[in-house]
Structures are given as C-alpha cells and as structure tokens.
C-alpha cells in the first residue's frame, strides 16, 4: 500500500476544497484560521511534503530549518513577498504563486476603489448614517473629483496594471504609467498608455494607483517627498502591498489636505492600520480584498493545489517561481 503524501494547509479554505485535498493527501489543516506562530509553522513544515500557504506565512530559512522532506510551498496569492525565494531555492523547496486567475477581479477592485475614493462614496455613506443628510444641496453634499477625462497614473504595469488601464479607456481617461521595464509598443497601444518617469507621473496625474510588487526596492516608493509632488486635487490608491506607501506620511498629507483623498486596500503591518488613517474621512479603507470574490478565491486555491500536486508527482508546477530548481 502506498502512503499518501502529507500536506499542510496553513489557513482556512472552502470546506469542499479541503475535502478534495483530503481525498489525495494526509492533511494538516487550520480551519480555525489562527495565524501560526513562527515556531508552529516551522514544526508543521518539518512533517510535511508540501504546503499551501498565504501571505501571512513567512517562508524563510528559519521556517525551513527542519523541513527535510518539504518539496513545495504553494502560495495562494500572486504576490510572494512572504517568500525568501533564495532561501527556498537553497533548501530545494519549490515556490509557486497564483498569477492570471485574479487579474480581472483585482483590476475591477482597483477601479472600484478609485471611484469610491474620488467620489467620496464611503464618506457619503457615513455622512448619511450619522444623520448629517438633512437636505439635498448643490454645494453642501460631498463633492468629489471626476474620473472621466482625467489623467490616471499607474505605477506598476504588469497584468493587473494593464487591466486597470484598459478599464480606464472606457472612462475616456488619459493613461500614463511608470514601470521598471517599459512595455512593448504594442502593449502600450493596447492600453492606450504613455510611459513617464515616476516624478513626472506624480506631477501630471489626477489619480495615481499603485500596483507594484513589494520588495526592498519598492519599500516606501511613495513617501512624503513623492506625495508632495502630487496635485492637491489628486487621489492615491494602493492595491499593491503595505509598505509601498509610507502610511504615516500619507496620513499627514491627507490631514493637511495636500492631496484630496486616498483609497487603501493594503497597509504597513496589516491587519493593523496606522491610527492616524483611522481618524480621517478622506481615506477609503478596505481589508486587503482586491481578489476577494468567491469565484476568484476558489480559482486561486485550485491553481495552488495544481502547483502542489504537480510538484509532489515530480512534474513542473505551472507557476513555478524558482525555475532553476526545475533545470537542476
Ligand atoms: C495577492 O494575490 O497577492 C493578493 O494580494 C492576496 O494576497
């Protein structure tokens, strides 16, 4: 009798997806959804052949210290700044993520947050709930900023950034972008987007949206100096990762109204939110939900499970990050 491989599912997943995994593997699950301590994570990784994790699990040398039989850690997430990829490669542990399946859902949400921020939608709702709406008024009801025919600046022009650009075209927006690598002429044309350096983009854009992956280089990519370049009427939306914006500097700018408003789906040190941001009405806050539709979350779990099963069967996982392990 062949024994089933053992896997860790580090956070809660949909119960029927868990049952499917349990048919194929011995599963250590965490349906209570309590984030493991580093010691708990290291101990679990020591006894499994593969793991499905999320951004809350940091996979580094210390987490892998006792993981002698671990072949793969599959992130249920496209971003993988929770992985120390060189440490994983050194430990011969495959690293995978979930690109593509969440692109449109995340681009939709980026646009929703952009609109909510520019048109003060959540602030208006609070205004009604607080009993402040006693009459319709041309001038006293919350007045926002237009999206249509304004300039959208996208920082980070990967798949999601390009999805946002294509949606912006439908609103008659001018799209400018900044990216480490300039797009091909054909891709620029498809997105109707013009390349700018970061500083010029910040000066020219009416709305700025951040979609860059987090890394040491993108830490505080937007701080006090960068915010100071933006128009006082501009909005800033972050759907990328906490730490790309200096949240303290942003809160100070929003308080001083040196920019109009911000929309944030991600935060430095989340799930904690900078206390100054919580006091402000010109910021729309969301709990890291850009990819959060059931259909997309299921697709992310399915892709992560496909990556995991490929690795455990000795095949190349479809979204392998440390490709050198495959060639080795
Ligand atoms: C992603 O896939 O990177 C989302 O932010 C969820 O972590």
Tab-separated table of C-alpha atoms and ligand atoms in Angstrom:
chain	number	residue	atom	x	y	z
A	1	UNK	CA	0.000	0.000	0.000
A	2	UNK	CA	1.414	3.395	-0.986
A	3	UNK	CA	1.179	6.056	1.679
A	4	UNK	CA	-0.352	9.383	0.811
A	5	UNK	CA	1.903	12.441	0.927
A	6	UNK	CA	1.300	14.741	3.881
A	7	UNK	CA	0.495	18.380	3.283
A	8	UNK	CA	-0.106	21.462	5.366
A	9	UNK	CA	-2.963	23.842	4.555
A	10	UNK	CA	-1.839	26.772	6.643
A	11	UNK	CA	-5.058	28.831	6.627
A	12	UNK	CA	-8.774	28.119	6.295
A	13	UNK	CA	-10.032	27.247	2.814
A	14	UNK	CA	-13.508	26.378	1.499
A	15	UNK	CA	-14.599	23.095	3.175
A	16	UNK	CA	-15.283	21.303	-0.141
A	17	UNK	CA	-11.800	22.233	-1.401
A	18	UNK	CA	-10.365	20.799	1.808
A	19	UNK	CA	-12.297	17.530	1.289
A	20	UNK	CA	-10.816	17.241	-2.227
A	21	UNK	CA	-7.322	17.596	-0.782
A	22	UNK	CA	-8.107	15.082	1.972
A	23	UNK	CA	-9.018	12.506	-0.701
A	24	UNK	CA	-5.456	12.677	-2.033
A	25	UNK	CA	-3.290	13.638	0.931
A	26	UNK	CA	-2.901	13.362	4.668
A	27	UNK	CA	-3.809	16.953	5.524
A	28	UNK	CA	-2.822	19.075	8.482
A	29	UNK	CA	-5.412	21.833	8.221
A	30	UNK	CA	-6.088	25.048	10.063
A	31	UNK	CA	-9.794	25.690	9.568
A	32	UNK	CA	-9.742	27.716	12.816
A	33	UNK	CA	-7.753	30.204	10.685
A	34	UNK	CA	-5.492	31.286	13.556
A	35	UNK	CA	-2.206	32.536	12.075
A	36	UNK	CA	0.618	30.176	13.133
A	37	UNK	CA	3.447	31.487	15.256
A	38	UNK	CA	6.894	31.086	13.603
A	39	UNK	CA	7.559	28.052	15.865
A	40	UNK	CA	4.251	26.418	14.938
A	41	UNK	CA	4.920	26.997	11.247
A	42	UNK	CA	8.455	25.569	11.472
A	43	UNK	CA	7.168	22.495	13.348
A	44	UNK	CA	4.410	21.852	10.818
A	45	UNK	CA	6.743	22.294	7.841
A	46	UNK	CA	9.060	19.699	9.418
A	47	UNK	CA	6.465	16.959	8.981
A	48	UNK	CA	5.007	17.595	5.504
A	49	UNK	CA	5.868	17.035	1.832
A	50	UNK	CA	4.059	20.141	0.602
A	51	UNK	CA	2.263	23.193	1.923
A	52	UNK	CA	-0.426	25.606	0.805
A	53	UNK	CA	0.139	28.972	2.447
A	54	UNK	CA	-0.910	32.611	2.158
A	55	UNK	CA	0.803	35.952	2.676
A	56	UNK	CA	0.551	35.515	6.460
A	57	UNK	CA	3.123	32.697	6.432
A	58	UNK	CA	6.725	33.868	6.108
A	59	UNK	CA	8.741	31.131	4.400
A	60	UNK	CA	12.409	31.786	5.119
A	61	UNK	CA	15.499	29.938	6.314
A	62	UNK	CA	14.220	29.737	9.846
A	63	UNK	CA	10.784	28.396	8.808
A	64	UNK	CA	12.539	25.799	6.654
A	65	UNK	CA	15.168	24.829	9.249
A	66	UNK	CA	13.657	21.374	9.971
A	67	UNK	CA	11.749	20.863	6.698
A	68	UNK	CA	13.756	17.935	5.434
A	69	UNK	CA	11.051	16.351	3.245
A	70	UNK	CA	9.320	19.521	2.014
A	71	UNK	CA	9.234	19.767	-1.798
A	72	UNK	CA	6.908	22.690	-2.430
A	73	UNK	CA	5.297	25.688	-0.791
A	74	UNK	CA	2.399	26.905	-2.916
A	75	UNK	CA	1.234	30.436	-2.164
A	76	UNK	CA	-2.499	31.091	-2.550
A	77	UNK	CA	-1.593	34.574	-3.740
A	78	UNK	CA	0.034	36.190	-6.748
A	79	UNK	CA	2.299	38.378	-4.582
A	80	UNK	CA	5.038	36.367	-2.887
A	81	UNK	CA	6.883	38.853	-0.734
A	82	UNK	CA	6.248	36.389	2.145
A	83	UNK	CA	8.757	34.062	0.437
A	84	UNK	CA	12.507	34.312	0.827
A	85	UNK	CA	12.991	32.742	-2.603
A	86	UNK	CA	16.807	32.330	-2.379
A	87	UNK	CA	16.378	30.549	0.986
A	88	UNK	CA	13.717	28.286	-0.536
A	89	UNK	CA	15.927	27.534	-3.533
A	90	UNK	CA	18.883	26.760	-1.251
A	91	UNK	CA	16.618	24.346	0.657
A	92	UNK	CA	15.438	22.850	-2.694
A	93	UNK	CA	11.853	23.819	-1.946
A	94	UNK	CA	9.786	24.873	-4.962
A	95	UNK	CA	7.981	28.196	-4.638
A	96	UNK	CA	4.787	28.886	-6.602
A	97	UNK	CA	2.156	31.628	-6.761
A	98	UNK	CA	-1.243	32.191	-8.447
A	99	UNK	CA	-0.873	34.610	-11.375
A	100	UNK	CA	-3.536	35.308	-14.038
A	101	UNK	CA	-6.555	33.833	-12.246
A	102	UNK	CA	-7.070	37.024	-10.227
A	103	UNK	CA	-6.090	39.685	-12.762
A	104	UNK	CA	-9.564	40.874	-13.795
A	105	UNK	CA	-11.082	40.638	-10.321
A	106	UNK	CA	-8.221	42.699	-8.900
A	107	UNK	CA	-8.340	45.237	-11.739
A	108	UNK	CA	-12.116	45.612	-11.159
A	109	UNK	CA	-11.479	46.271	-7.497
A	110	UNK	CA	-8.721	48.785	-8.250
A	111	UNK	CA	-11.211	50.690	-10.323
A	112	UNK	CA	-13.919	50.410	-7.663
A	113	UNK	CA	-11.557	51.797	-5.030
A	114	UNK	CA	-10.508	54.565	-7.373
A	115	UNK	CA	-14.130	55.575	-7.874
A	116	UNK	CA	-15.064	55.267	-4.204
A	117	UNK	CA	-12.087	57.464	-3.316
A	118	UNK	CA	-12.584	60.141	-5.964
A	119	UNK	CA	-16.369	60.305	-5.472
A	120	UNK	CA	-16.270	60.037	-1.647
A	121	UNK	CA	-18.663	57.104	-1.585
A	122	UNK	CA	-17.887	55.615	1.845
A	123	UNK	CA	-17.582	59.081	3.389
A	124	UNK	CA	-21.038	59.897	1.989
A	125	UNK	CA	-22.482	56.737	3.477
A	126	UNK	CA	-21.078	57.601	6.905
A	127	UNK	CA	-22.499	61.080	6.464
A	128	UNK	CA	-25.996	59.630	5.951
A	129	UNK	CA	-25.645	57.075	8.758
A	130	UNK	CA	-24.535	59.852	11.125
A	131	UNK	CA	-27.749	61.769	10.364
A	132	UNK	CA	-25.903	64.599	8.581
A	133	UNK	CA	-28.158	64.448	5.489
A	134	UNK	CA	-30.994	66.814	6.301
A	135	UNK	CA	-31.493	68.316	2.836
A	136	UNK	CA	-30.316	67.893	-0.743
A	137	UNK	CA	-27.811	70.599	-1.579
A	138	UNK	CA	-25.959	71.619	-4.714
A	139	UNK	CA	-22.956	72.819	-2.771
A	140	UNK	CA	-23.041	71.176	0.672
A	141	UNK	CA	-23.371	67.488	-0.224
A	142	UNK	CA	-19.950	65.753	-0.543
A	143	UNK	CA	-18.302	66.938	-3.761
A	144	UNK	CA	-15.774	64.655	-5.398
A	145	UNK	CA	-13.293	64.595	-8.254
A	146	UNK	CA	-14.100	63.362	-11.765
A	147	UNK	CA	-12.544	60.255	-13.200
A	148	UNK	CA	-13.784	60.678	-16.739
A	149	UNK	CA	-11.390	62.620	-18.974
A	150	UNK	CA	-8.879	62.942	-16.137
A	151	UNK	CA	-5.326	61.549	-16.140
A	152	UNK	CA	-4.749	58.205	-14.460
A	153	UNK	CA	-1.185	57.404	-13.396
A	154	UNK	CA	-0.498	53.690	-12.933
A	155	UNK	CA	2.683	52.740	-11.105
A	156	UNK	CA	3.400	49.074	-11.843
A	157	UNK	CA	2.255	47.989	-15.286
A	158	UNK	CA	2.079	44.209	-15.012
A	159	UNK	CA	-1.036	42.207	-15.809
A	160	UNK	CA	-3.210	43.981	-13.217
A	161	UNK	CA	-1.929	47.459	-14.098
A	162	UNK	CA	-2.695	46.798	-17.753
A	163	UNK	CA	-6.183	45.560	-16.804
A	164	UNK	CA	-6.808	48.833	-14.956
A	165	UNK	CA	-5.530	50.850	-17.938
A	166	UNK	CA	-7.971	49.072	-20.260
A	167	UNK	CA	-10.862	49.828	-17.910
A	168	UNK	CA	-9.766	53.477	-17.734
A	169	UNK	CA	-10.015	53.802	-21.512
A	170	UNK	CA	-13.761	53.163	-21.221
A	171	UNK	CA	-13.955	56.220	-18.957
A	172	UNK	CA	-12.180	58.394	-21.508
A	173	UNK	CA	-9.200	58.749	-19.161
A	174	UNK	CA	-5.683	59.577	-20.317
A	175	UNK	CA	-3.425	56.830	-19.004
A	176	UNK	CA	0.196	57.364	-18.064
A	177	UNK	CA	2.310	54.706	-16.392
A	178	UNK	CA	5.621	54.019	-14.751
A	179	UNK	CA	7.178	50.587	-14.587
A	180	UNK	CA	10.663	49.167	-14.036
A	181	UNK	CA	10.539	47.965	-17.625
A	182	UNK	CA	8.780	49.888	-20.373
A	183	UNK	CA	6.017	47.956	-22.171
A	184	UNK	CA	6.367	46.986	-25.823
A	185	UNK	CA	4.900	49.452	-28.304
A	186	UNK	CA	2.053	47.007	-28.993
A	187	UNK	CA	1.173	46.663	-25.293
A	188	UNK	CA	1.347	50.448	-24.775
A	189	UNK	CA	-1.041	50.825	-27.689
A	190	UNK	CA	-3.443	48.173	-26.362
A	191	UNK	CA	-3.577	50.021	-23.019
A	192	UNK	CA	-3.546	53.481	-24.584
A	193	UNK	CA	-0.800	54.250	-22.068
A	194	UNK	CA	2.139	56.674	-22.186
A	195	UNK	CA	5.355	55.920	-20.269
A	196	UNK	CA	6.584	58.569	-17.801
A	197	UNK	CA	9.252	58.698	-15.128
A	198	UNK	CA	7.806	58.390	-11.642
A	199	UNK	CA	8.198	62.061	-10.687
A	200	UNK	CA	6.559	63.382	-13.858
A	201	UNK	CA	3.727	60.886	-13.445
A	202	UNK	CA	3.130	62.057	-9.875
A	203	UNK	CA	3.038	65.693	-11.031
A	204	UNK	CA	0.738	65.062	-14.023
A	205	UNK	CA	-1.762	62.503	-12.755
A	206	UNK	CA	-5.159	63.372	-11.308
A	207	UNK	CA	-5.387	59.874	-9.846
A	208	UNK	CA	-2.485	57.592	-9.007
A	209	UNK	CA	-2.864	53.842	-8.489
A	210	UNK	CA	-0.122	51.565	-7.198
A	211	UNK	CA	0.148	48.007	-8.470
A	212	UNK	CA	3.865	47.219	-7.951
A	213	UNK	CA	5.124	44.081	-6.205
A	214	UNK	CA	6.668	44.659	-2.768
A	215	UNK	CA	10.438	44.315	-2.485
A	216	UNK	CA	13.283	46.081	-0.686
A	217	UNK	CA	13.446	48.454	-3.709
A	218	UNK	CA	9.732	49.314	-3.617
A	219	UNK	CA	9.649	49.888	0.167
A	220	UNK	CA	8.275	53.423	0.717
A	221	UNK	CA	8.242	54.048	-3.029
A	222	UNK	CA	5.671	56.691	-2.126
A	223	UNK	CA	6.695	58.795	0.874
A	224	UNK	CA	6.412	62.442	1.894
A	225	UNK	CA	8.676	63.605	-0.958
A	226	UNK	CA	6.635	61.812	-3.622
A	227	UNK	CA	3.252	62.841	-2.170
A	228	UNK	CA	4.460	66.458	-2.199
A	229	UNK	CA	4.766	66.215	-5.995
A	230	UNK	CA	1.076	65.323	-6.397
A	231	UNK	CA	-1.684	67.803	-7.181
A	232	UNK	CA	-3.753	68.985	-4.192
A	233	UNK	CA	-6.781	67.633	-6.080
A	234	UNK	CA	-5.209	64.217	-6.684
A	235	UNK	CA	-6.116	60.840	-5.221
A	236	UNK	CA	-3.782	57.956	-4.361
A	237	UNK	CA	-4.914	54.326	-4.381
A	238	UNK	CA	-2.814	51.412	-3.107
A	239	UNK	CA	-3.915	47.886	-4.031
A	240	UNK	CA	-0.340	46.556	-4.167
A	241	UNK	CA	1.174	45.837	-0.764
A	242	UNK	CA	1.555	47.567	2.562
A	243	UNK	CA	4.981	49.170	2.903
A	244	UNK	CA	4.995	50.549	-0.637
A	245	UNK	CA	3.410	53.695	0.782
A	246	UNK	CA	4.758	55.345	3.924
A	247	UNK	CA	1.403	55.296	5.739
A	248	UNK	CA	2.463	57.877	8.356
A	249	UNK	CA	3.489	60.333	5.613
A	250	UNK	CA	0.245	59.662	3.759
A	251	UNK	CA	-1.870	60.257	6.870
A	252	UNK	CA	-0.051	63.571	7.439
A	253	UNK	CA	-0.686	64.643	3.832
A	254	UNK	CA	-4.371	63.666	3.983
A	255	UNK	CA	-4.765	65.518	7.265
A	256	UNK	CA	-3.128	68.639	5.814
A	257	UNK	CA	-5.179	68.110	2.623
A	258	UNK	CA	-2.107	68.394	0.426
A	259	UNK	CA	-3.799	65.669	-1.645
A	260	UNK	CA	-7.544	65.182	-1.969
A	261	UNK	CA	-8.051	61.598	-0.822
A	262	UNK	CA	-6.646	58.076	-0.690
A	263	UNK	CA	-8.028	54.568	-1.115
A	264	UNK	CA	-6.147	51.781	0.630
A	265	UNK	CA	-6.628	48.030	0.379
A	266	UNK	CA	-3.238	47.229	1.929
A	267	UNK	CA	-1.379	48.626	4.929
A	268	UNK	CA	2.011	48.624	6.571
A	269	UNK	CA	1.867	45.936	9.277
A	270	UNK	CA	-1.701	44.850	8.359
A	271	UNK	CA	-4.085	43.824	9.807
A	272	UNK	CA	-3.079	46.815	11.932
A	273	UNK	CA	-3.898	50.178	10.350
A	274	UNK	CA	-1.972	53.362	11.133
A	275	UNK	CA	-4.084	55.049	13.853
A	276	UNK	CA	-3.916	58.449	12.111
A	277	UNK	CA	-5.523	56.972	8.973
A	278	UNK	CA	-8.456	55.720	11.045
A	279	UNK	CA	-9.230	59.288	12.157
A	280	UNK	CA	-9.532	60.694	8.635
A	281	UNK	CA	-12.643	60.948	6.482
A	282	UNK	CA	-10.778	61.458	3.175
A	283	UNK	CA	-9.494	57.897	3.041
A	284	UNK	CA	-11.387	54.791	1.937
A	285	UNK	CA	-10.211	51.669	3.770
A	286	UNK	CA	-10.603	48.045	2.683
A	287	UNK	CA	-9.218	44.882	4.363
A	288	UNK	CA	-6.984	43.531	1.534
A	289	UNK	CA	-9.922	42.315	-0.581
A	290	UNK	CA	-8.846	43.155	-4.138
A	291	UNK	CA	-9.008	39.494	-5.221
A	292	UNK	CA	-11.875	38.609	-2.893
A	293	UNK	CA	-14.707	37.146	-4.909
A	294	UNK	CA	-15.601	33.539	-4.171
A	295	UNK	CA	-15.028	32.559	-7.799
A	296	UNK	CA	-11.535	34.039	-7.851
A	297	UNK	CA	-10.537	32.804	-4.404
A	298	UNK	CA	-11.609	29.302	-5.489
A	299	UNK	CA	-9.557	29.673	-8.680
A	300	UNK	CA	-6.534	30.740	-6.606
A	301	UNK	CA	-6.900	27.690	-4.338
A	302	UNK	CA	-7.324	25.424	-7.381
A	303	UNK	CA	-4.158	26.780	-9.024
A	304	UNK	CA	-2.187	26.480	-5.777
A	305	UNK	CA	-3.425	22.866	-5.416
A	306	UNK	CA	-2.423	22.164	-9.039
A	307	UNK	CA	1.053	23.540	-8.347
A	308	UNK	CA	1.292	21.396	-5.230
A	309	UNK	CA	0.158	18.164	-6.879
A	310	UNK	CA	2.489	18.684	-9.857
A	311	UNK	CA	5.481	19.058	-7.543
A	312	UNK	CA	4.505	16.023	-5.473
A	313	UNK	CA	4.145	13.960	-8.661
A	314	UNK	CA	7.579	15.021	-9.906
A	315	UNK	CA	6.175	17.353	-12.584
A	316	UNK	CA	6.908	21.024	-13.158
A	317	UNK	CA	4.338	23.183	-11.309
A	318	UNK	CA	2.583	25.563	-13.753
A	319	UNK	CA	3.563	28.704	-11.852
A	320	UNK	CA	6.987	27.810	-10.554
A	321	UNK	CA	8.922	30.858	-9.324
A	322	UNK	CA	12.378	29.389	-8.640
A	323	UNK	CA	12.669	27.825	-12.096
A	324	UNK	CA	16.332	26.987	-11.528
A	325	UNK	CA	15.197	24.117	-9.295
A	326	UNK	CA	13.496	22.538	-12.272
A	327	UNK	CA	16.515	22.816	-14.524
A	328	UNK	CA	18.784	21.445	-11.768
B	1	LIG	C1	-2.341	38.503	-3.916
B	1	LIG	O1	-2.724	37.514	-4.558
B	1	LIG	O2	-1.174	38.903	-3.955
B	1	LIG	C2	-3.353	39.177	-3.060
B	1	LIG	O3	-2.877	40.375	-2.579
B	1	LIG	C3	-3.762	38.275	-1.911
B	1	LIG	O4	-2.649	38.106	-1.071
